[in-house]
Amino acid sequence: MKMEKMKKATNKKLRRLTLTATTAASLLVGNTYDSVEEILSHEGTVDSVIDKYSQSRNKPTVKEKLRMWFDRLPFAVRLLVITPLYVIGWLMMLVLTPLWDHLLSGILAKVGYWLVVLLIILVILAVMKAVLLPDVPLKELFTRKNLLIIAGSVTALALLDELLTRTTPGYVRIGPFVRYAAILLIVSIFISVFYRKHQKKTVTASSGLLEFSVTD
């Protein structure tokens, strides 16, 4: 029983390894050549490839080096191995590229939106600090700890907004108002805590000066 289990586990790992290697090789070949004709072309001999890239003063790129290496292979290998790998890679890229572009553009758009929100919050906090506490340096407001708190609050809001968007159909209509209210809440809480903290420091410093004057 143990031998059979070990054999099954080994075969399973071997299939995974083969699938992974085939996928990687297919994507590699698919991004090296632009067509099957280039793979099977008789012009792609070793001498012609070397002459092609030796005429250029620039060093060959990784893609060009791979092309040179593949072109050195015998025609039968290019026909029976490289060509099927290219077809598999081409089909994979045909399916994955639109999905990847759509996913990436969606993520970048959302990340960009919340980065703008974070920037707006920082500007509002800076203006409110200048009005309420003009004598306090700006670096005391934007300490590393405070920046992490603000960024964490915006990140939590972004995750909550995304969750509600995906799970609550009616949230799409009230989403902008919820985000606006949440931003105001973050700004109000943070500036209130910051203001009270510095007011306590001012009172404590004044008390210390008064005690020193009386003692003196």
C-alpha positions as a Markdown table, in Angstrom:
| # | Residue | x | y | z |
|---|---|---|---|---|
| 1 | Met | 0.0 | 0.0 | 0.0 |
| 2 | Lys | 2.8 | 2.4 | 0.9 |
| 3 | Met | 4.6 | 1.7 | -2.3 |
| 4 | Glu | 1.5 | 2.3 | -4.3 |
| 5 | Lys | 0.9 | 5.6 | -2.5 |
| 6 | Met | 4.5 | 6.7 | -3.1 |
| 7 | Lys | 4.2 | 5.7 | -6.7 |
| 8 | Lys | 1.0 | 7.7 | -7.2 |
| 9 | Ala | 2.5 | 10.7 | -5.4 |
| 10 | Thr | 5.6 | 10.5 | -7.6 |
| 11 | Asn | 3.5 | 10.3 | -10.8 |
| 12 | Lys | 1.4 | 13.2 | -9.6 |
| 13 | Lys | 4.5 | 15.3 | -9.0 |
| 14 | Leu | 5.9 | 14.3 | -12.4 |
| 15 | Arg | 2.7 | 15.3 | -14.2 |
| 16 | Arg | 2.8 | 18.7 | -12.4 |
| 17 | Leu | 6.4 | 19.2 | -13.3 |
| 18 | Thr | 5.8 | 18.3 | -16.9 |
| 19 | Leu | 2.8 | 20.6 | -17.2 |
| 20 | Thr | 4.7 | 23.4 | -15.6 |
| 21 | Ala | 7.7 | 22.9 | -17.8 |
| 22 | Thr | 5.6 | 22.7 | -20.9 |
| 23 | Thr | 3.7 | 25.8 | -20.0 |
| 24 | Ala | 6.9 | 27.8 | -19.3 |
| 25 | Ala | 8.5 | 26.5 | -22.5 |
| 26 | Ser | 5.4 | 27.3 | -24.6 |
| 27 | Leu | 5.3 | 30.9 | -23.3 |
| 28 | Leu | 9.0 | 31.3 | -23.9 |
| 29 | Val | 8.9 | 30.1 | -27.5 |
| 30 | Gly | 5.6 | 32.0 | -28.1 |
| 31 | Asn | 7.3 | 35.2 | -27.1 |
| 32 | Thr | 10.5 | 34.5 | -29.0 |
| 33 | Tyr | 9.0 | 33.9 | -32.5 |
| 34 | Asp | 6.4 | 35.9 | -34.3 |
| 35 | Ser | 5.1 | 33.1 | -36.6 |
| 36 | Val | 5.6 | 29.5 | -37.4 |
| 37 | Glu | 7.2 | 30.5 | -40.7 |
| 38 | Glu | 10.1 | 32.0 | -38.7 |
| 39 | Ile | 10.6 | 28.7 | -36.9 |
| 40 | Leu | 10.7 | 26.6 | -40.1 |
| 41 | Ser | 12.4 | 29.1 | -42.3 |
| 42 | His | 15.6 | 27.8 | -44.0 |
| 43 | Glu | 17.0 | 31.3 | -43.7 |
| 44 | Gly | 17.2 | 30.8 | -39.9 |
| 45 | Thr | 20.5 | 29.0 | -40.1 |
| 46 | Val | 23.3 | 29.5 | -37.7 |
| 47 | Asp | 25.4 | 31.6 | -40.1 |
| 48 | Ser | 22.6 | 33.9 | -41.2 |
| 49 | Val | 21.5 | 34.5 | -37.6 |
| 50 | Ile | 25.0 | 35.3 | -36.5 |
| 51 | Asp | 25.5 | 37.6 | -39.6 |
| 52 | Lys | 22.2 | 39.4 | -38.9 |
| 53 | Tyr | 23.1 | 40.3 | -35.3 |
| 54 | Ser | 26.8 | 40.9 | -35.9 |
| 55 | Gln | 26.0 | 43.7 | -38.3 |
| 56 | Ser | 24.4 | 45.6 | -35.4 |
| 57 | Arg | 26.7 | 47.4 | -32.9 |
| 58 | Asn | 24.2 | 46.9 | -30.1 |
| 59 | Lys | 24.4 | 43.8 | -27.9 |
| 60 | Pro | 21.7 | 41.2 | -28.7 |
| 61 | Thr | 18.7 | 41.2 | -26.4 |
| 62 | Val | 17.5 | 38.2 | -24.4 |
| 63 | Lys | 14.9 | 37.5 | -27.1 |
| 64 | Glu | 17.5 | 37.7 | -29.8 |
| 65 | Lys | 19.8 | 35.4 | -27.9 |
| 66 | Leu | 17.0 | 32.8 | -27.4 |
| 67 | Arg | 16.2 | 33.1 | -31.1 |
| 68 | Met | 19.8 | 32.4 | -32.0 |
| 69 | Trp | 19.9 | 29.4 | -29.7 |
| 70 | Phe | 16.6 | 27.9 | -31.1 |
| 71 | Asp | 17.7 | 28.5 | -34.7 |
| 72 | Arg | 20.8 | 26.4 | -34.0 |
| 73 | Leu | 18.6 | 23.4 | -33.4 |
| 74 | Pro | 18.1 | 20.8 | -36.2 |
| 75 | Phe | 15.1 | 21.4 | -38.5 |
| 76 | Ala | 13.4 | 18.2 | -37.3 |
| 77 | Val | 13.6 | 19.4 | -33.7 |
| 78 | Arg | 12.2 | 22.8 | -34.7 |
| 79 | Leu | 9.4 | 21.1 | -36.6 |
| 80 | Leu | 8.4 | 18.4 | -34.0 |
| 81 | Val | 9.2 | 20.3 | -30.7 |
| 82 | Ile | 9.5 | 24.1 | -31.1 |
| 83 | Thr | 6.5 | 24.5 | -33.5 |
| 84 | Pro | 4.0 | 22.7 | -31.2 |
| 85 | Leu | 5.4 | 24.7 | -28.2 |
| 86 | Tyr | 4.9 | 27.9 | -30.2 |
| 87 | Val | 1.3 | 27.0 | -31.1 |
| 88 | Ile | 0.5 | 26.2 | -27.4 |
| 89 | Gly | 2.1 | 29.4 | -26.3 |
| 90 | Trp | 0.3 | 31.4 | -28.9 |
| 91 | Leu | -3.1 | 30.0 | -27.9 |
| 92 | Met | -2.3 | 30.7 | -24.2 |
| 93 | Met | -1.3 | 34.3 | -24.9 |
| 94 | Leu | -4.4 | 34.7 | -27.1 |
| 95 | Val | -6.6 | 33.8 | -24.1 |
| 96 | Leu | -4.5 | 35.3 | -21.3 |
| 97 | Thr | -3.5 | 38.7 | -22.8 |
| 98 | Pro | -7.1 | 40.2 | -22.9 |
| 99 | Leu | -7.8 | 38.9 | -19.4 |
| 100 | Trp | -4.6 | 40.2 | -18.0 |
| 101 | Asp | -5.0 | 43.6 | -19.7 |
| 102 | His | -8.6 | 43.9 | -18.4 |
| 103 | Leu | -7.6 | 42.9 | -14.9 |
| 104 | Leu | -4.5 | 45.1 | -14.7 |
| 105 | Ser | -6.4 | 48.2 | -16.1 |
| 106 | Gly | -9.2 | 47.6 | -13.5 |
| 107 | Ile | -6.8 | 47.3 | -10.6 |
| 108 | Leu | -4.7 | 50.3 | -11.7 |
| 109 | Ala | -7.8 | 52.4 | -12.1 |
| 110 | Lys | -9.0 | 51.5 | -8.6 |
| 111 | Val | -5.6 | 52.0 | -7.0 |
| 112 | Gly | -5.2 | 55.3 | -8.8 |
| 113 | Tyr | -8.6 | 56.5 | -7.5 |
| 114 | Trp | -7.7 | 55.7 | -3.9 |
| 115 | Leu | -4.3 | 57.2 | -4.2 |
| 116 | Val | -6.0 | 60.4 | -5.2 |
| 117 | Val | -8.4 | 60.1 | -2.3 |
| 118 | Leu | -5.4 | 59.7 | 0.0 |
| 119 | Leu | -3.7 | 62.8 | -1.5 |
| 120 | Ile | -6.9 | 64.8 | -1.0 |
| 121 | Ile | -7.1 | 63.8 | 2.6 |
| 122 | Leu | -3.5 | 64.8 | 3.3 |
| 123 | Val | -4.1 | 68.2 | 1.7 |
| 124 | Ile | -7.2 | 68.8 | 3.7 |
| 125 | Leu | -5.4 | 67.8 | 6.9 |
| 126 | Ala | -2.5 | 70.2 | 6.1 |
| 127 | Val | -4.9 | 73.1 | 5.5 |
| 128 | Met | -6.9 | 72.4 | 8.7 |
| 129 | Lys | -3.6 | 72.2 | 10.7 |
| 130 | Ala | -2.5 | 75.5 | 9.3 |
| 131 | Val | -5.8 | 77.1 | 10.4 |
| 132 | Leu | -6.2 | 75.5 | 13.8 |
| 133 | Leu | -2.5 | 75.1 | 14.8 |
| 134 | Pro | -0.4 | 77.5 | 12.7 |
| 135 | Asp | 2.6 | 77.4 | 15.0 |
| 136 | Val | 2.9 | 73.6 | 14.9 |
| 137 | Pro | 5.4 | 72.3 | 12.3 |
| 138 | Leu | 3.9 | 70.3 | 9.5 |
| 139 | Lys | 6.3 | 67.4 | 10.2 |
| 140 | Glu | 4.5 | 66.8 | 13.5 |
| 141 | Leu | 1.3 | 66.2 | 11.6 |
| 142 | Phe | 2.8 | 63.9 | 9.0 |
| 143 | Thr | 4.9 | 61.7 | 11.1 |
| 144 | Arg | 5.6 | 58.1 | 10.0 |
| 145 | Lys | 3.0 | 56.8 | 12.5 |
| 146 | Asn | 0.3 | 59.3 | 11.4 |
| 147 | Leu | 0.9 | 58.5 | 7.7 |
| 148 | Leu | 0.6 | 54.8 | 8.4 |
| 149 | Ile | -2.7 | 55.4 | 10.3 |
| 150 | Ile | -4.1 | 57.6 | 7.5 |
| 151 | Ala | -3.0 | 55.1 | 4.8 |
| 152 | Gly | -4.4 | 52.2 | 6.8 |
| 153 | Ser | -7.7 | 54.0 | 7.2 |
| 154 | Val | -8.0 | 54.7 | 3.4 |
| 155 | Thr | -7.0 | 51.1 | 2.6 |
| 156 | Ala | -9.7 | 49.8 | 5.0 |
| 157 | Leu | -12.2 | 52.1 | 3.4 |
| 158 | Ala | -11.2 | 50.9 | -0.1 |
| 159 | Leu | -11.5 | 47.2 | 0.9 |
| 160 | Leu | -14.9 | 47.8 | 2.5 |
| 161 | Asp | -16.1 | 49.8 | -0.5 |
| 162 | Glu | -15.0 | 47.0 | -2.9 |
| 163 | Leu | -16.7 | 44.4 | -0.7 |
| 164 | Leu | -20.0 | 46.3 | -0.6 |
| 165 | Thr | -19.8 | 46.9 | -4.3 |
| 166 | Arg | -19.5 | 43.2 | -5.0 |
| 167 | Thr | -22.0 | 41.9 | -2.4 |
| 168 | Thr | -24.7 | 44.7 | -2.2 |
| 169 | Pro | -26.4 | 45.6 | -5.5 |
| 170 | Gly | -28.0 | 48.8 | -4.1 |
| 171 | Tyr | -24.6 | 50.1 | -2.9 |
| 172 | Val | -23.7 | 51.3 | -6.3 |
| 173 | Arg | -26.2 | 54.2 | -6.1 |
| 174 | Ile | -25.2 | 55.3 | -2.6 |
| 175 | Gly | -21.5 | 54.5 | -2.9 |
| 176 | Pro | -20.3 | 58.0 | -3.6 |
| 177 | Phe | -22.2 | 59.4 | -0.6 |
| 178 | Val | -20.8 | 56.7 | 1.7 |
| 179 | Arg | -17.3 | 57.3 | 0.5 |
| 180 | Tyr | -17.7 | 61.1 | 1.0 |
| 181 | Ala | -19.0 | 60.6 | 4.5 |
| 182 | Ala | -16.3 | 58.1 | 5.3 |
| 183 | Ile | -13.6 | 60.5 | 4.1 |
| 184 | Leu | -15.0 | 63.4 | 6.2 |
| 185 | Leu | -15.2 | 61.0 | 9.2 |
| 186 | Ile | -11.5 | 60.1 | 8.8 |
| 187 | Val | -10.4 | 63.7 | 8.5 |
| 188 | Ser | -12.6 | 64.8 | 11.4 |
| 189 | Ile | -11.4 | 62.1 | 13.8 |
| 190 | Phe | -7.8 | 62.5 | 12.9 |
| 191 | Ile | -7.6 | 66.3 | 13.1 |
| 192 | Ser | -9.6 | 66.2 | 16.4 |
| 193 | Val | -7.3 | 63.8 | 18.0 |
| 194 | Phe | -4.3 | 65.8 | 16.8 |
| 195 | Tyr | -5.7 | 69.1 | 18.0 |
| 196 | Arg | -6.5 | 67.8 | 21.4 |
| 197 | Lys | -3.1 | 66.2 | 21.8 |
| 198 | His | -1.4 | 69.5 | 21.1 |
| 199 | Gln | -3.8 | 71.5 | 23.3 |
| 200 | Lys | -2.8 | 69.2 | 26.2 |
| 201 | Lys | 0.8 | 69.8 | 25.4 |
| 202 | Thr | 0.3 | 73.5 | 25.4 |
| 203 | Val | -1.6 | 73.4 | 28.8 |
| 204 | Thr | 1.1 | 71.2 | 30.3 |
| 205 | Ala | 3.9 | 73.4 | 29.1 |
| 206 | Ser | 2.0 | 76.5 | 30.5 |
| 207 | Ser | 1.5 | 74.8 | 33.9 |
| 208 | Gly | 5.2 | 73.9 | 34.0 |
| 209 | Leu | 6.2 | 77.5 | 33.4 |
| 210 | Leu | 3.7 | 78.8 | 36.0 |
| 211 | Glu | 5.0 | 76.4 | 38.7 |
| 212 | Phe | 8.6 | 77.4 | 37.9 |
| 213 | Ser | 7.7 | 81.1 | 38.2 |
| 214 | Val | 6.0 | 80.5 | 41.6 |
| 215 | Thr | 8.8 | 78.5 | 42.9 |
| 216 | Asp | 11.3 | 81.1 | 41.8 |
